[in-house]
Amino acid sequence: MRAVIYGPGGVGKTELASLLDDVDGPVLFLDLEDGTDHLDVQRVRVRDWDTLRAVTVDAESLTDFGAVVVDSLTKAEEFAAAWVVDNVPHENGGSVSSIEGYGFGKGYTHVYQEFVGFLSDLEALAVAGVHVVLICHECVANVPNPTGADWIRYEPRLQSPASGKSSIRHRVKEWADHVLFVAFDTVVSSDGKATGSGTRTIHPQERPGHLAKSRRLEMPLAYRRGSGEVWQLLTNQEGGAE
């Protein structure tokens, strides 16, 4: 299983991923931003791109785990960009101080190419029978509409230039079996005020307000604290690997 979980801060993305341990564990977190400190999980703390690639490049060393979780992929992209700036020279020679220093769009192409290699590592893990879960922060993105007015929706916060080229966001969506948007439930009144009780829902299919996809789930699923029901549904009900 290849899954992406994204949503607002505090909605419980890391906790949800940890519940895979009860369904098809053990789970190993690659913790890039200390998001697992409140959980009793197995973790490797990662602080740069080289370390992240060193951990994931050898799929065989991780096959004792039922799942590997990258928390978060948004932070991993930042690591990749920092690595590119430190290690990839300008095409005319010399170094750069930022991604924009390579010239229009070229820095983002370098980051994209690095990320494609990382996804290849993760694909090897998935092929070896290890579930791969990628946690992302969310952003509000513009959706081009060739047949009418554009609109905005929630999407994973990953690199996605307006041109569509070098889009890590698109590449990750294509790679994943499931992209799950986790959100707090809200009700908006006629005067534009939003209210909610703190309940949460896992959205597995794309709607105008959010990007999502699933090869198995069709309907939204209530996210109850401590419940790994979504993982049971995504792993053949029995917790076995796809």
Backbone as JSON, one array per atom type, in Angstrom:
{
  "sequence": "MRAVIYGPGGVGKTELASLLDDVDGPVLFLDLEDGTDHLDVQRVRVRDWDTLRAVTVDAESLTDFGAVVVDSLTKAEEFAAAWVVDNVPHENGGSVSSIEGYGFGKGYTHVYQEFVGFLSDLEALAVAGVHVVLICHECVANVPNPTGADWIRYEPRLQSPASGKSSIRHRVKEWADHVLFVAFDTVVSSDGKATGSGTRTIHPQERPGHLAKSRRLEMPLAYRRGSGEVWQLLTNQEGGAE",
  "N": [[0.84, -1.19, 0.0], [0.53, 2.19, -0.85], [0.32, 5.21, 0.53], [-0.88, 8.53, 1.11], [-1.29, 10.92, 3.61], [-2.87, 13.9, 4.36], [-3.53, 17.18, 5.74], [-4.83, 19.75, 7.98], [-2.8, 21.23, 10.61], [-2.67, 19.55, 13.72], [-4.83, 17.89, 13.33], [-4.46, 15.19, 13.57], [-2.82, 13.53, 11.96], [-0.34, 12.17, 12.23], [-0.89, 10.52, 14.43], [-2.92, 8.97, 13.27], [-1.46, 7.55, 11.31], [0.15, 6.06, 13.02], [-1.58, 4.15, 13.97], [-1.55, 2.09, 12.23], [0.13, 0.25, 13.25], [-1.37, -1.42, 14.88], [-2.81, -2.8, 13.05], [-1.25, -3.81, 10.91], [1.41, -3.96, 11.78], [4.96, -4.12, 12.73], [5.37, -0.48, 12.91], [7.56, 1.89, 11.49], [8.63, 5.12, 12.04], [9.97, 7.7, 10.13], [11.08, 10.39, 11.34], [10.96, 13.64, 10.72], [10.43, 16.12, 11.79], [9.98, 16.03, 14.53], [7.42, 15.11, 15.08], [6.43, 12.88, 16.31], [6.79, 12.86, 19.02], [4.89, 12.71, 21.03], [3.95, 10.18, 20.96], [4.11, 6.61, 21.45], [6.16, 5.13, 19.64], [8.21, 3.41, 17.19], [11.05, 5.0, 15.95], [13.13, 6.87, 13.68], [15.1, 9.61, 13.89], [15.39, 12.21, 11.61], [17.39, 14.6, 10.02], [18.34, 15.72, 7.7], [18.7, 15.59, 4.09], [20.54, 13.7, 3.08], [20.66, 11.8, 5.16], [18.03, 10.88, 5.2], [17.81, 9.67, 2.63], [19.77, 7.71, 2.96], [18.61, 6.03, 4.82], [16.35, 5.03, 3.46], [17.24, 3.94, 1.07], [18.05, 1.31, 1.1], [16.03, -1.11, 0.78], [15.74, -3.71, 1.72], [16.69, -3.7, 4.32], [14.61, -2.7, 5.76], [12.5, -4.39, 5.73], [11.57, -5.82, 7.9], [9.66, -4.34, 9.04], [6.17, -3.57, 9.11], [5.19, -1.26, 8.06], [6.42, 1.87, 6.83], [6.7, 5.18, 7.72], [6.85, 8.44, 6.53], [7.36, 11.42, 8.03], [7.51, 14.63, 7.97], [6.48, 14.56, 4.5], [6.42, 17.03, 3.38], [8.39, 18.38, 4.83], [10.54, 16.83, 4.02], [10.8, 17.62, 1.38], [11.78, 20.2, 1.78], [14.28, 19.56, 2.85], [15.4, 18.34, 0.58], [15.55, 20.5, -1.18], [17.38, 22.12, 0.18], [19.62, 20.45, 0.04], [20.09, 20.4, -2.71], [20.81, 23.1, -3.21], [23.21, 23.17, -1.79], [24.78, 21.3, -3.12], [24.49, 21.12, -5.93], [25.9, 22.67, -8.61], [25.62, 25.87, -10.28], [24.63, 26.05, -13.72], [26.44, 27.51, -15.14], [28.65, 27.34, -13.66], [30.04, 27.62, -10.35], [28.47, 28.38, -7.15], [25.13, 28.58, -5.71], [22.85, 30.57, -3.74], [20.26, 30.1, -3.17], [17.26, 28.33, -4.21], [16.1, 29.76, -6.29], [18.3, 30.84, -7.45], [19.31, 29.42, -9.59], [18.11, 30.21, -11.88], [15.18, 30.81, -13.91], [12.85, 28.56, -12.88], [14.66, 26.43, -12.97], [15.91, 25.54, -10.64], [13.82, 24.27, -9.28], [13.43, 22.14, -10.93], [15.74, 20.65, -10.43], [15.26, 19.92, -7.74], [12.98, 18.39, -8.08], [14.01, 16.25, -9.6], [15.72, 15.07, -7.71], [13.78, 14.23, -5.91], [12.36, 12.35, -7.37], [14.17, 10.24, -7.37], [14.08, 9.59, -4.65], [11.4, 8.75, -4.43], [11.65, 6.45, -5.92], [13.15, 4.85, -4.18], [11.18, 4.52, -2.18], [9.26, 3.19, -3.64], [10.54, 0.75, -4.07], [10.45, -0.23, -1.48], [7.66, -0.55, -1.16], [7.16, -2.49, -3.11], [8.52, -4.57, -1.95], [6.75, -5.32, -0.05], [6.25, -3.69, 2.1], [4.21, -1.37, 3.71], [3.89, 2.0, 2.71], [3.64, 5.14, 4.03], [3.0, 8.5, 3.63], [3.14, 11.54, 5.18], [1.72, 14.73, 4.89], [1.7, 18.33, 5.14], [-0.95, 20.74, 4.62], [-2.13, 22.86, 1.9], [-3.69, 25.7, 0.34], [-4.69, 25.63, -2.92], [-4.77, 26.84, -6.3], [-7.06, 25.78, -8.78], [-6.86, 25.17, -12.08], [-9.33, 25.62, -14.57], [-10.34, 24.55, -17.52], [-12.87, 24.72, -18.68], [-14.33, 26.72, -17.51], [-14.66, 29.02, -14.77], [-11.79, 29.26, -12.64], [-11.02, 27.63, -9.46], [-10.42, 27.26, -5.89], [-8.82, 24.85, -3.71], [-8.07, 22.43, -1.12], [-4.87, 20.96, -1.02], [-2.03, 18.66, -0.92], [0.85, 20.09, 0.63], [3.22, 20.51, -1.36], [5.84, 20.96, -3.75], [4.7, 22.55, -6.69], [4.77, 23.92, -9.48], [3.09, 26.47, -11.42], [3.17, 25.94, -14.12], [2.98, 23.23, -14.3], [5.11, 21.62, -14.77], [7.79, 19.75, -13.28], [6.39, 19.09, -10.97], [6.17, 18.01, -7.83], [4.02, 17.46, -6.25], [2.03, 16.52, -8.08], [3.37, 14.26, -9.03], [3.62, 12.66, -6.75], [0.92, 12.21, -6.15], [0.18, 10.67, -8.38], [1.76, 8.44, -7.94], [0.84, 7.33, -5.55], [-1.42, 4.95, -4.05], [-3.5, 5.74, -2.51], [-4.71, 8.86, -1.52], [-5.38, 10.63, 1.17], [-7.46, 13.0, 2.57], [-7.6, 14.56, 5.59], [-9.77, 16.09, 7.78], [-11.15, 18.58, 10.01], [-14.56, 18.55, 10.95], [-16.87, 20.91, 9.81], [-19.5, 23.33, 9.95], [-21.04, 25.7, 7.98], [-22.72, 28.66, 8.37], [-25.43, 30.69, 7.02], [-24.57, 33.29, 7.23], [-21.9, 33.12, 6.91], [-20.35, 32.2, 9.02], [-18.38, 29.76, 10.62], [-18.74, 26.71, 12.37], [-17.84, 24.06, 14.66], [-17.44, 20.85, 16.25], [-15.15, 19.55, 16.79], [-15.02, 17.02, 15.72], [-13.78, 14.67, 13.27], [-13.09, 13.85, 9.83], [-12.16, 11.44, 7.38], [-11.36, 11.86, 4.1], [-11.62, 10.17, 1.12], [-11.96, 10.52, -1.61], [-11.82, 12.69, -4.44], [-13.1, 15.98, -4.28], [-14.74, 19.15, -4.99], [-13.62, 20.81, -3.02], [-11.25, 19.65, -2.13], [-8.28, 17.78, -2.91], [-8.04, 14.33, -3.5], [-7.79, 10.71, -3.51], [-8.57, 7.25, -3.96], [-8.02, 3.82, -4.34], [-9.73, 2.05, -3.28], [-11.57, 2.97, -1.3], [-14.69, 4.65, -1.25], [-16.45, 6.34, 0.1], [-16.59, 9.01, 2.54], [-15.06, 8.68, 5.77], [-15.6, 8.47, 9.22], [-13.26, 9.69, 11.53], [-12.35, 8.38, 14.29], [-10.99, 8.73, 17.49], [-8.2, 6.75, 18.15], [-9.02, 4.74, 16.47], [-8.25, 2.46, 13.94], [-9.66, 1.91, 11.67], [-9.69, 2.76, 8.98], [-7.29, 1.77, 7.97], [-7.68, -0.98, 8.12], [-9.63, -1.24, 6.18], [-8.21, -0.48, 3.93], [-6.3, -2.4, 3.7], [-7.24, -4.89, 2.81], [-9.12, -5.63, 4.76], [-8.1, -7.44, 6.58], [-5.68, -6.64, 7.4], [-3.5, -7.4, 5.91], [-0.68, -7.08, 3.68], [-0.85, -5.38, 0.54]],
  "CA": [[0.0, 0.0, 0.0], [1.2, 3.48, -0.93], [-0.7, 6.14, 0.99], [-0.56, 9.88, 1.54], [-2.25, 11.56, 4.51], [-2.59, 15.33, 4.53], [-4.58, 17.93, 6.39], [-4.33, 20.86, 8.81], [-2.07, 20.9, 11.82], [-3.47, 19.17, 14.87], [-5.98, 17.04, 13.0], [-4.15, 13.81, 13.96], [-2.25, 12.77, 10.84], [0.68, 11.27, 12.75], [-1.59, 9.52, 15.23], [-3.6, 8.05, 12.35], [-0.45, 6.67, 10.74], [0.64, 5.15, 14.06], [-2.56, 3.1, 14.19], [-1.21, 0.95, 11.36], [0.84, -0.72, 14.07], [-2.36, -2.36, 15.4], [-3.42, -3.51, 11.93], [-0.26, -4.54, 10.12], [2.69, -3.43, 12.26], [5.3, -2.85, 13.39], [5.52, 0.72, 12.09], [8.74, 2.71, 11.72], [8.5, 6.51, 11.62], [11.11, 8.53, 9.8], [10.57, 11.61, 11.95], [11.75, 14.76, 10.22], [10.14, 17.37, 12.51], [9.6, 15.73, 15.91], [5.97, 14.97, 15.16], [6.04, 11.66, 17.03], [7.23, 12.94, 20.42], [3.79, 12.4, 21.94], [3.48, 8.82, 20.69], [5.02, 5.5, 21.75], [6.39, 4.5, 18.34], [9.6, 3.26, 16.77], [11.35, 6.14, 15.1], [14.48, 7.34, 13.36], [15.04, 11.06, 13.7], [16.09, 12.57, 10.38], [17.58, 16.04, 10.01], [18.82, 16.21, 6.4], [18.36, 14.78, 2.93], [21.45, 12.56, 2.98], [20.25, 10.79, 6.13], [16.76, 10.29, 4.74], [18.11, 8.76, 1.52], [20.56, 6.58, 3.47], [17.69, 5.11, 5.49], [15.37, 4.42, 2.56], [17.82, 3.39, -0.15], [18.2, -0.14, 1.25], [14.7, -1.61, 1.13], [15.84, -4.98, 2.43], [16.95, -3.46, 5.74], [13.37, -2.22, 6.38], [11.41, -5.34, 5.49], [11.04, -6.34, 9.15], [8.55, -3.48, 9.44], [4.96, -3.65, 8.3], [4.98, 0.03, 7.4], [7.37, 2.95, 7.05], [5.99, 6.45, 7.62], [7.68, 9.64, 6.41], [6.62, 12.47, 8.73], [6.54, 14.72, 6.91], [7.01, 14.69, 3.15], [6.62, 18.47, 3.17], [9.72, 18.69, 5.36], [11.51, 16.15, 3.16], [11.04, 18.48, 0.22], [12.68, 21.28, 2.22], [15.62, 18.97, 2.92], [15.88, 18.13, -0.78], [15.91, 21.8, -1.74], [18.63, 22.54, 0.82], [20.69, 19.62, -0.5], [20.36, 20.87, -4.07], [21.55, 24.36, -3.12], [24.56, 22.89, -1.28], [25.53, 20.3, -3.88], [24.34, 21.22, -7.38], [26.41, 23.98, -9.05], [24.93, 26.57, -11.37], [25.07, 25.52, -15.02], [27.58, 28.31, -15.6], [29.71, 27.2, -12.68], [29.84, 28.34, -9.11], [27.38, 27.96, -6.29], [23.98, 29.46, -5.58], [22.46, 30.75, -2.35], [18.85, 29.71, -3.04], [16.72, 27.6, -5.37], [15.86, 30.71, -7.38], [19.58, 31.25, -8.01], [19.64, 28.67, -10.81], [17.4, 30.76, -13.03], [13.74, 30.58, -13.91], [12.34, 27.19, -12.85], [15.68, 25.38, -13.05], [16.13, 24.98, -9.31], [12.73, 23.35, -8.96], [13.68, 20.92, -11.7], [16.74, 19.89, -9.68], [14.6, 19.34, -6.57], [12.1, 17.34, -8.61], [14.83, 15.09, -9.97], [16.12, 14.43, -6.45], [12.61, 13.6, -5.31], [12.05, 11.16, -8.16], [15.03, 9.18, -6.84], [13.54, 9.22, -3.35], [10.2, 7.94, -4.67], [12.1, 5.13, -6.36], [13.47, 4.12, -2.95], [9.93, 4.17, -1.53], [8.61, 2.18, -4.47], [11.19, -0.53, -3.77], [9.88, -0.66, -0.2], [6.29, -1.02, -1.39], [7.26, -3.75, -3.87], [8.99, -5.57, -0.99], [5.64, -5.67, 0.83], [6.16, -2.76, 3.23], [3.33, -0.24, 3.47], [4.56, 3.29, 2.76], [2.69, 6.22, 4.33], [3.65, 9.81, 3.56], [2.33, 12.57, 5.81], [1.97, 16.07, 4.34], [0.9, 19.47, 5.53], [-1.88, 21.11, 3.55], [-2.11, 24.23, 1.41], [-4.81, 26.03, -0.53], [-4.12, 25.76, -4.26], [-5.67, 27.2, -7.38], [-7.34, 24.69, -9.72], [-7.22, 25.69, -13.4], [-10.54, 25.0, -15.11], [-10.44, 24.91, -18.93], [-14.25, 24.88, -19.13], [-15.01, 27.78, -16.79], [-13.87, 29.75, -13.78], [-10.93, 28.5, -11.73], [-11.43, 27.67, -8.06], [-9.36, 26.85, -4.98], [-9.11, 23.67, -2.9], [-6.96, 21.93, -0.31], [-3.99, 19.97, -1.65], [-0.8, 18.48, -0.14], [1.81, 21.17, 0.46], [4.41, 20.04, -2.05], [6.2, 21.78, -4.9], [3.84, 22.35, -7.85], [4.76, 25.16, -10.27], [1.88, 26.7, -12.21], [3.35, 25.34, -15.45], [2.75, 21.78, -14.23], [6.39, 20.92, -14.87], [8.54, 19.55, -12.03], [5.44, 19.1, -9.86], [6.29, 16.9, -6.89], [2.65, 17.16, -5.82], [1.39, 15.66, -9.08], [4.08, 12.99, -9.12], [3.26, 11.88, -5.56], [-0.46, 11.77, -6.32], [0.16, 9.58, -9.36], [2.44, 7.28, -7.37], [0.12, 6.78, -4.4], [-2.69, 4.24, -4.21], [-4.51, 6.46, -1.74], [-4.4, 10.18, -1.0], [-6.47, 10.84, 2.12], [-7.54, 14.32, 3.17], [-8.17, 14.47, 6.92], [-10.2, 17.45, 8.11], [-12.15, 18.8, 11.04], [-15.89, 18.78, 10.41], [-17.37, 22.26, 10.06], [-20.78, 23.73, 9.37], [-20.99, 27.13, 7.69], [-24.06, 29.25, 8.37], [-25.73, 31.59, 5.9], [-23.83, 34.54, 7.38], [-20.48, 32.87, 6.68], [-19.65, 31.78, 10.22], [-18.15, 28.31, 10.67], [-18.71, 26.11, 13.7], [-17.49, 22.64, 14.66], [-17.32, 20.26, 17.58], [-13.87, 18.85, 16.89], [-15.04, 15.73, 15.05], [-12.91, 14.65, 12.09], [-13.48, 12.93, 8.76], [-11.16, 11.08, 6.39], [-11.97, 11.98, 2.78], [-10.79, 9.37, 0.22], [-12.23, 10.81, -3.01], [-11.71, 14.1, -4.78], [-14.28, 16.83, -4.32], [-14.29, 20.5, -5.35], [-12.87, 21.47, -1.96], [-9.99, 19.0, -1.76], [-7.7, 16.72, -3.73], [-7.95, 13.02, -2.84], [-8.03, 9.55, -4.37], [-8.4, 5.95, -3.33], [-8.34, 2.69, -5.2], [-10.64, 1.15, -2.57], [-12.63, 3.63, -0.55], [-15.53, 5.56, -2.01], [-17.19, 7.25, 0.95], [-15.88, 9.55, 3.7], [-15.04, 7.8, 6.94], [-15.37, 9.18, 10.47], [-11.97, 9.41, 12.17], [-12.55, 8.32, 15.74], [-9.71, 8.64, 18.2], [-7.77, 5.4, 18.45], [-9.56, 3.76, 15.53], [-7.5, 2.23, 12.71], [-10.58, 1.3, 10.71], [-9.34, 3.08, 7.6], [-6.21, 0.88, 7.54], [-8.3, -2.28, 7.9], [-10.32, -1.18, 4.9], [-7.25, -0.32, 2.83], [-5.42, -3.56, 3.64], [-8.04, -6.12, 2.64], [-9.89, -5.9, 5.97], [-7.39, -8.34, 7.51], [-4.38, -6.08, 7.78], [-2.41, -7.96, 5.12], [-0.13, -6.18, 2.69], [-1.33, -5.55, -0.81]],
  "C": [[0.87, 1.25, 0.0], [0.17, 4.54, -0.58], [-0.1, 7.49, 1.36], [-1.67, 10.35, 2.47], [-1.89, 13.04, 4.58], [-3.78, 16.02, 5.15], [-3.98, 19.0, 7.28], [-3.58, 20.37, 10.03], [-3.02, 20.57, 12.96], [-4.64, 18.26, 14.6], [-5.72, 15.57, 13.33], [-3.57, 12.94, 12.87], [-1.24, 11.74, 11.34], [0.06, 10.16, 13.58], [-2.27, 8.5, 14.33], [-2.61, 7.07, 11.75], [0.04, 5.66, 11.76], [-0.3, 3.98, 14.29], [-2.39, 1.91, 13.25], [-0.5, -0.13, 12.16], [-0.11, -1.79, 14.6], [-2.94, -3.25, 14.3], [-2.42, -4.37, 11.19], [1.14, -4.06, 10.47], [3.8, -4.46, 12.18], [5.53, -1.71, 12.4], [6.8, 1.46, 12.49], [8.47, 4.11, 11.18], [9.86, 7.08, 11.28], [10.67, 9.95, 10.16], [11.46, 12.78, 11.59], [11.52, 16.04, 11.01], [9.55, 17.12, 13.9], [8.1, 15.6, 16.1], [5.5, 13.77, 15.95], [6.36, 11.71, 18.52], [6.14, 12.53, 21.41], [3.29, 10.97, 21.8], [4.56, 7.79, 21.06], [5.21, 4.69, 20.48], [7.89, 4.3, 18.13], [9.91, 4.36, 15.77], [12.84, 6.25, 14.8], [14.36, 8.83, 13.12], [15.95, 11.44, 12.53], [16.18, 14.09, 10.31], [18.13, 16.58, 8.69], [18.52, 15.17, 5.32], [19.25, 13.54, 2.82], [21.04, 11.44, 3.94], [18.97, 10.1, 5.69], [17.01, 9.3, 3.61], [18.88, 7.54, 1.99], [19.66, 5.55, 4.14], [16.84, 4.35, 4.49], [15.98, 3.69, 1.37], [17.94, 1.87, -0.1], [16.89, -0.74, 1.72], [14.78, -2.87, 1.98], [16.02, -4.78, 3.94], [15.69, -3.04, 6.49], [12.23, -3.21, 6.28], [10.91, -6.04, 6.76], [9.85, -5.51, 9.65], [7.36, -3.7, 8.53], [4.71, -2.38, 7.52], [6.11, 0.98, 7.76], [6.63, 4.25, 6.77], [7.0, 7.58, 7.53], [6.87, 10.81, 6.96], [7.53, 13.68, 8.91], [7.25, 14.83, 5.55], [7.23, 16.15, 2.81], [8.0, 18.89, 3.66], [10.8, 18.04, 4.51], [11.82, 16.98, 1.93], [11.96, 19.65, 0.57], [14.11, 20.77, 2.32], [16.22, 18.8, 1.53], [16.33, 19.45, -1.4], [17.21, 22.31, -1.13], [19.81, 21.75, 0.29], [21.08, 20.08, -1.9], [21.2, 22.15, -4.03], [23.0, 24.12, -2.69], [25.41, 22.06, -2.23], [25.45, 20.41, -5.4], [24.81, 22.6, -7.84], [25.51, 24.6, -10.12], [25.48, 26.05, -12.7], [26.25, 26.29, -15.59], [28.77, 28.24, -14.65], [29.42, 28.02, -11.44], [28.62, 27.86, -8.35], [26.25, 28.97, -6.31], [23.61, 29.55, -4.11], [21.0, 30.36, -2.1], [18.42, 28.96, -4.29], [16.52, 28.54, -6.55], [17.16, 31.1, -8.08], [19.98, 30.52, -9.29], [19.03, 29.28, -12.06], [15.98, 30.25, -13.05], [13.37, 29.09, -13.98], [13.39, 26.1, -12.76], [15.96, 24.75, -11.69], [15.06, 23.98, -8.93], [12.84, 22.05, -9.74], [14.71, 20.04, -10.99], [16.11, 19.2, -8.47], [13.7, 18.19, -7.0], [12.89, 16.08, -8.94], [15.33, 14.36, -8.74], [14.96, 13.65, -5.85], [12.18, 12.36, -6.07], [12.9, 9.98, -7.68], [14.54, 8.68, -5.49], [12.29, 8.36, -3.5], [10.55, 6.55, -5.19], [12.49, 4.25, -5.18], [12.18, 3.63, -2.28], [9.17, 3.12, -2.32], [9.22, 0.8, -4.22], [10.69, -1.09, -2.45], [8.49, -1.25, -0.4], [6.3, -2.36, -2.12], [7.71, -4.89, -2.96], [7.92, -5.96, 0.02], [5.49, -4.8, 2.06], [5.2, -1.64, 2.86], [4.13, 1.05, 3.61], [3.5, 4.37, 2.96], [3.47, 7.53, 4.39], [2.7, 10.85, 4.14], [2.73, 13.93, 5.23], [1.16, 17.12, 5.09], [-0.01, 19.83, 4.36], [-1.63, 22.54, 3.1], [-3.4, 24.45, 0.63], [-4.24, 26.35, -1.9], [-5.19, 26.13, -5.27], [-5.83, 26.03, -8.34], [-7.72, 25.29, -11.07], [-8.4, 24.92, -13.98], [-10.71, 25.41, -16.57], [-11.86, 25.2, -19.4], [-15.0, 26.01, -18.41], [-14.07, 28.46, -15.82], [-13.01, 28.81, -12.95], [-11.52, 28.54, -10.32], [-10.25, 27.24, -7.2], [-9.81, 25.63, -4.18], [-7.89, 23.34, -2.06], [-6.19, 20.87, -1.1], [-2.78, 19.77, -0.74], [0.19, 19.6, -0.42], [3.14, 20.6, -0.03], [4.62, 20.91, -3.29], [5.29, 21.48, -6.09], [3.76, 23.64, -8.64], [3.51, 25.26, -11.14], [1.96, 26.07, -13.6], [3.01, 23.85, -15.48], [4.03, 20.98, -14.34], [7.05, 20.84, -13.5], [7.63, 19.59, -10.81], [5.6, 17.85, -9.01], [4.89, 16.48, -6.43], [1.95, 16.22, -6.8], [2.03, 14.28, -9.12], [3.7, 12.09, -7.94], [1.83, 11.37, -5.67], [-0.54, 10.59, -7.29], [0.74, 8.3, -8.77], [1.58, 6.58, -6.32], [-1.11, 5.98, -4.83], [-3.82, 5.02, -3.57], [-3.95, 7.81, -1.3], [-5.58, 10.59, -0.14], [-6.38, 12.24, 2.72], [-8.27, 14.2, 4.5], [-8.51, 15.88, 7.39], [-11.14, 17.46, 9.3], [-13.5, 19.07, 10.37], [-16.36, 20.18, 10.79], [-18.72, 22.45, 9.38], [-20.74, 25.24, 9.2], [-22.42, 27.66, 7.58], [-24.23, 30.22, 7.21], [-24.99, 32.91, 6.01], [-22.32, 34.34, 7.31], [-19.69, 32.47, 7.89], [-19.56, 30.26, 10.28], [-18.12, 27.85, 12.12], [-18.35, 24.64, 13.57], [-17.31, 22.15, 16.07], [-16.01, 19.52, 17.78], [-13.87, 17.47, 16.28], [-14.26, 15.83, 13.74], [-13.39, 13.6, 11.09], [-12.3, 12.69, 7.84], [-11.85, 11.05, 5.03], [-11.09, 11.25, 1.76], [-11.0, 9.67, -1.27], [-12.24, 12.31, -3.24], [-13.07, 14.78, -4.82], [-13.82, 18.25, -4.67], [-13.41, 21.17, -4.3], [-11.56, 20.84, -1.59], [-9.57, 17.97, -2.8], [-7.67, 15.44, -2.89], [-8.13, 11.94, -3.89], [-7.91, 8.3, -3.54], [-8.81, 4.88, -4.31], [-9.36, 1.75, -4.54], [-11.82, 1.84, -1.92], [-13.39, 4.62, -1.42], [-16.12, 6.66, -1.14], [-16.32, 7.79, 2.08], [-16.06, 8.66, 4.91], [-14.76, 8.63, 8.19], [-14.04, 8.73, 11.07], [-12.16, 9.51, 13.67], [-11.22, 8.07, 16.41], [-9.39, 7.19, 18.54], [-8.25, 4.34, 17.48], [-8.71, 3.68, 14.27], [-8.36, 1.62, 11.63], [-10.17, 1.55, 9.26], [-8.24, 2.14, 7.09], [-6.73, -0.55, 7.32], [-8.97, -2.33, 6.54], [-9.35, -1.12, 3.72], [-6.31, -1.51, 2.7], [-6.24, -4.86, 3.65], [-8.78, -6.57, 3.88], [-9.1, -6.69, 7.02], [-6.05, -7.78, 7.95], [-3.22, -6.65, 7.0], [-1.94, -6.97, 4.08], [-0.73, -6.46, 1.35], [-0.26, -6.17, -1.68]]
}
